[in-house]
Amino acid sequence: MTNHCSQTKSINGSLVISVSSHQYKVIPKCQNCSVTIVTADDNNLVATLYKLGTEISNSSAAECDINRLDIFDGNSSEISKILSDEVGICGCKLPDNTVFKSSGNAITVRLQTTCDQTTHGELELVVTSVKSELFNHTDCAGQFKCKTSGECVDKYLVCDGKAGCRDESDENDCKMKNITCLDMFTCKSGQCINKNGVCDGNDQCHDGSDEIGCHRIKANLAIILLGVAAIICLIMLFITIAVGCKFYTARKSEYKQFT
């Protein structure tokens, strides 16, 4: 990578980005190296991180401010276009997310190292060109599709107060009632929950709105049930009287009059 700083590399297949073949895995000091990878206009790029180490000598903790790897969407190093975490990828442990996808046909990779101490580590980043129609195909049937990152998350996690998407789009505009609740219950806060959780005695909504007014619903239900029970009792009473009268009349007709 350090041999191609400030350059643009064009690819049609895959490209492996690495630094230093030094036997002690020493990354050159005082680096601020950016390389832009571009592909065909109808393709996108996927950058997959396999190896990383950016740790200062005699230090148990990595310093991400001066020893870090950053990956950007497009052909510039604008912070607004960063695909990796804004604090940088650093240390000797791979981050939770190791796959970064471009929105267009370019990705920029930047490596920074300190100037006053030796940095030990390694880097292996594979950038692959993928046809746009394959890249953009994501089957999110029955799930929520994140707006920019494209992941699929469970629809019941949408507007639950915790971001499930890297771009946090599952928590955006949660006060709008027509976003993602579909056949679910919409809490006053915009959170979506399963309808089976409404009026079950437990707060499924963070604001408790799924249990508001439930006592009134139960009271109304009780009144309706009492009304139905009363009607049934009246019907049974009428049937009993009618049957009794008919039986009495039949018995009475059996008696003979003596003279």
Coordinates of C-alpha atoms in Angstrom, one line a residue:
M1 CA 0.0 0.0 0.0
T2 CA 2.7 2.5 1.0
N3 CA 4.2 2.3 -2.5
H4 CA 1.0 3.6 -4.0
C5 CA 0.1 6.5 -1.7
S6 CA -2.1 9.2 -3.2
Q7 CA -2.6 7.0 -6.3
T8 CA -5.8 5.6 -7.9
K9 CA -5.9 1.9 -8.8
S10 CA -8.4 0.5 -11.3
I11 CA -9.6 -3.0 -10.9
N12 CA -12.0 -5.4 -12.6
G13 CA -11.7 -8.3 -10.2
S14 CA -10.0 -8.3 -6.8
L15 CA -7.1 -6.4 -5.2
V16 CA -5.2 -7.3 -2.0
I17 CA -3.9 -4.2 0.0
S18 CA -1.2 -5.0 2.5
V19 CA 1.8 -3.2 4.1
S20 CA 5.3 -4.3 4.9
S21 CA 6.8 -7.7 4.3
H22 CA 9.2 -7.1 7.3
Q23 CA 9.8 -10.3 9.2
Y24 CA 9.0 -8.5 12.5
K25 CA 5.8 -7.0 11.1
V26 CA 6.9 -3.4 11.4
I27 CA 4.7 -0.8 9.7
P28 CA 6.6 2.2 8.4
K29 CA 6.6 5.3 10.6
C30 CA 4.9 8.6 9.9
Q31 CA 2.4 7.3 7.3
N32 CA -0.5 9.3 6.1
C33 CA -1.2 7.2 3.0
S34 CA -4.4 7.1 1.0
V35 CA -5.1 4.9 -2.0
T36 CA -8.3 5.1 -4.1
I37 CA -9.6 2.0 -5.8
V38 CA -12.1 2.4 -8.6
T39 CA -13.9 -0.1 -10.9
A40 CA -16.3 0.0 -13.8
D41 CA -19.3 2.4 -13.6
D42 CA -21.8 -0.4 -13.4
N43 CA -19.9 -2.2 -10.6
N44 CA -19.6 -1.6 -6.8
L45 CA -16.8 -2.5 -4.5
V46 CA -16.7 -4.7 -1.4
A47 CA -13.7 -4.3 1.0
T48 CA -13.1 -7.2 3.4
L49 CA -10.6 -6.9 6.2
Y50 CA -8.8 -10.1 7.1
K51 CA -5.7 -9.0 9.1
L52 CA -4.9 -5.9 11.0
G53 CA -2.4 -4.7 13.6
T54 CA -1.6 -1.0 14.4
E55 CA -0.1 -1.1 17.8
I56 CA 2.6 1.2 19.1
S57 CA 5.7 -0.5 20.6
N58 CA 5.8 -0.9 24.4
S59 CA 2.1 0.0 24.6
S60 CA -0.6 -2.3 25.7
A61 CA -3.3 -0.1 24.2
A62 CA -3.6 1.1 20.6
E63 CA -3.9 4.8 19.9
C64 CA -6.5 5.2 17.2
D65 CA -5.9 8.9 16.8
I66 CA -2.4 8.4 15.3
N67 CA -2.4 4.7 14.3
R68 CA -5.5 3.8 12.4
L69 CA -7.0 2.5 9.2
D70 CA -10.0 4.2 7.7
I71 CA -12.2 3.2 4.7
F72 CA -14.3 5.8 2.8
D73 CA -17.1 5.6 0.3
G74 CA -15.9 7.2 -2.9
N75 CA -12.7 8.8 -4.1
S76 CA -12.0 11.2 -1.1
S77 CA -11.3 11.0 2.6
E78 CA -14.2 13.1 3.7
I79 CA -15.4 12.1 7.2
S80 CA -19.0 12.2 6.1
K81 CA -18.2 9.4 3.6
I82 CA -16.5 7.1 6.1
L83 CA -17.6 3.5 6.0
S84 CA -15.6 2.3 9.0
D85 CA -16.0 3.6 12.5
E86 CA -15.2 7.3 12.9
V87 CA -12.8 6.5 15.7
G88 CA -10.7 4.4 13.3
I89 CA -9.8 0.7 13.0
C90 CA -6.8 0.1 15.2
G91 CA -5.1 -2.3 17.6
C92 CA -4.5 -6.0 17.0
K93 CA -8.0 -7.2 17.2
L94 CA -10.4 -7.2 14.2
P95 CA -13.5 -5.0 14.6
D96 CA -17.0 -6.6 14.7
N97 CA -17.7 -5.4 11.2
T98 CA -15.0 -6.4 8.7
V99 CA -17.0 -5.9 5.4
F100 CA -17.5 -2.5 3.9
K101 CA -19.6 -1.9 0.8
S102 CA -19.4 1.2 -1.5
S103 CA -22.5 3.0 -2.8
G104 CA -20.7 3.7 -6.1
N105 CA -17.7 2.5 -8.0
A106 CA -14.9 3.8 -5.7
I107 CA -13.5 3.2 -2.2
T108 CA -10.6 5.1 -0.5
V109 CA -8.4 3.4 2.0
R110 CA -6.2 5.5 4.4
L111 CA -3.5 4.3 6.8
Q112 CA -2.0 6.6 9.4
T113 CA 1.0 5.8 11.8
T114 CA 2.9 7.7 14.4
C115 CA 6.2 9.4 13.6
D116 CA 7.9 9.0 17.0
Q117 CA 7.5 5.3 17.8
T118 CA 7.6 2.1 16.0
T119 CA 4.3 0.6 15.0
H120 CA 4.0 -3.2 14.9
G121 CA 1.3 -4.8 12.8
E122 CA 0.0 -6.0 9.5
L123 CA -2.7 -5.3 7.1
E124 CA -4.6 -7.5 4.6
L125 CA -7.6 -5.8 3.0
V126 CA -9.2 -7.5 -0.1
V127 CA -11.2 -5.2 -2.4
T128 CA -13.5 -7.0 -4.8
S129 CA -15.5 -5.6 -7.7
V130 CA -19.1 -6.8 -8.0
K131 CA -21.8 -6.2 -10.6
S132 CA -24.3 -3.6 -9.4
E133 CA -27.3 -5.8 -10.0
L134 CA -25.8 -8.6 -7.8
F135 CA -24.5 -6.1 -5.3
N136 CA -27.8 -4.4 -4.7
H137 CA -29.8 -7.6 -4.5
T138 CA -30.9 -8.2 -0.9
D139 CA -33.7 -10.4 0.1
C140 CA -35.3 -8.8 3.1
A141 CA -38.7 -10.5 2.7
G142 CA -40.6 -10.0 5.9
Q143 CA -37.8 -7.9 7.4
F144 CA -36.7 -4.3 7.5
K145 CA -34.0 -3.2 5.0
C146 CA -31.6 -0.6 6.3
K147 CA -31.5 2.4 4.0
T148 CA -27.8 2.9 3.2
S149 CA -26.0 -0.1 4.7
G150 CA -28.5 -2.6 3.1
E151 CA -28.6 -5.1 6.0
C152 CA -31.8 -6.9 6.9
V153 CA -33.0 -6.7 10.5
D154 CA -36.0 -8.2 12.2
K155 CA -39.0 -5.9 11.7
Y156 CA -39.8 -6.1 15.4
L157 CA -36.5 -4.4 16.2
V158 CA -37.5 -1.3 14.2
C159 CA -38.1 1.7 16.5
D160 CA -37.3 -0.3 19.6
G161 CA -34.9 2.4 20.9
K162 CA -31.7 0.5 19.9
A163 CA -30.1 0.8 16.5
G164 CA -30.0 -2.6 14.6
C165 CA -28.7 -1.0 11.4
R166 CA -25.2 0.4 11.1
D167 CA -26.7 3.5 9.6
E168 CA -29.3 3.6 12.4
S169 CA -32.1 3.9 9.8
D170 CA -34.3 1.5 11.8
E171 CA -34.5 4.2 14.5
N172 CA -35.0 7.2 12.2
D173 CA -38.4 8.9 11.9
C174 CA -40.0 6.7 14.5
K175 CA -42.7 9.2 15.2
M176 CA -44.1 8.7 11.7
K177 CA -46.9 6.1 12.0
N178 CA -46.7 4.7 8.5
I179 CA -43.0 3.8 8.3
T180 CA -42.6 0.1 9.2
C181 CA -45.3 -1.0 11.7
L182 CA -47.3 -2.6 8.9
D183 CA -49.5 -5.1 10.7
M184 CA -48.1 -4.3 14.1
F185 CA -49.2 -2.0 17.0
T186 CA -47.7 1.5 16.8
C187 CA -46.7 2.9 20.2
K188 CA -47.1 6.6 20.8
S189 CA -43.3 7.0 20.5
G190 CA -43.4 5.3 17.1
Q191 CA -42.0 2.0 18.3
C192 CA -43.5 -1.1 16.7
I193 CA -44.5 -4.1 18.7
N194 CA -46.4 -7.3 18.1
K195 CA -50.2 -6.8 18.5
N196 CA -50.3 -9.8 20.8
G197 CA -48.5 -7.8 23.4
V198 CA -51.2 -5.1 23.7
C199 CA -53.1 -5.0 26.9
D200 CA -51.4 -8.1 28.3
G201 CA -50.5 -6.5 31.6
N202 CA -46.8 -5.9 30.6
D203 CA -45.3 -2.8 29.0
Q204 CA -44.0 -3.8 25.5
C205 CA -43.8 -0.1 24.5
H206 CA -41.1 1.9 26.2
D207 CA -43.6 4.6 26.9
G208 CA -46.2 2.1 28.1
S209 CA -48.8 3.1 25.5
D210 CA -49.7 -0.5 24.7
E211 CA -51.3 -0.7 28.2
I212 CA -53.0 2.7 28.3
G213 CA -56.8 2.4 28.4
C214 CA -56.7 -1.3 28.8
H215 CA -58.8 -1.2 32.1
R216 CA -61.6 0.6 30.1
I217 CA -61.4 -2.1 27.5
K218 CA -61.7 -4.8 30.2
A219 CA -64.6 -3.0 31.9
N220 CA -66.5 -2.7 28.7
L221 CA -65.9 -6.3 28.0
A222 CA -67.2 -7.2 31.4
I223 CA -70.4 -5.2 30.9
I224 CA -70.9 -6.9 27.5
L225 CA -70.4 -10.3 29.1
L226 CA -72.8 -9.5 31.9
G227 CA -75.4 -8.3 29.4
V228 CA -75.1 -11.5 27.4
A229 CA -75.4 -13.6 30.6
A230 CA -78.6 -11.7 31.6
I231 CA -80.1 -12.3 28.2
I232 CA -79.3 -16.0 28.4
C233 CA -80.9 -16.2 31.9
L234 CA -84.1 -14.5 30.7
I235 CA -84.3 -16.9 27.7
M236 CA -83.8 -19.8 30.0
L237 CA -86.5 -18.5 32.4
F238 CA -89.0 -18.1 29.6
I239 CA -88.2 -21.6 28.3
T240 CA -88.7 -23.0 31.9
I241 CA -92.1 -21.2 32.3
A242 CA -93.3 -22.3 28.9
V243 CA -92.3 -25.9 29.5
G244 CA -93.9 -25.8 33.0
C245 CA -97.2 -24.4 31.7
K246 CA -97.4 -27.0 28.9
F247 CA -96.7 -29.8 31.4
Y248 CA -99.4 -28.4 33.8
T249 CA -101.9 -28.2 31.0
A250 CA -101.2 -31.7 29.9
R251 CA -101.5 -33.1 33.4
K252 CA -104.7 -31.2 34.1
S253 CA -106.4 -32.7 31.0
E254 CA -105.8 -36.2 32.3
Y255 CA -108.1 -35.7 35.4
K256 CA -111.8 -36.9 35.0
Q257 CA -114.7 -35.1 36.5
F258 CA -116.7 -37.1 39.0
T259 CA -120.5 -36.6 39.3

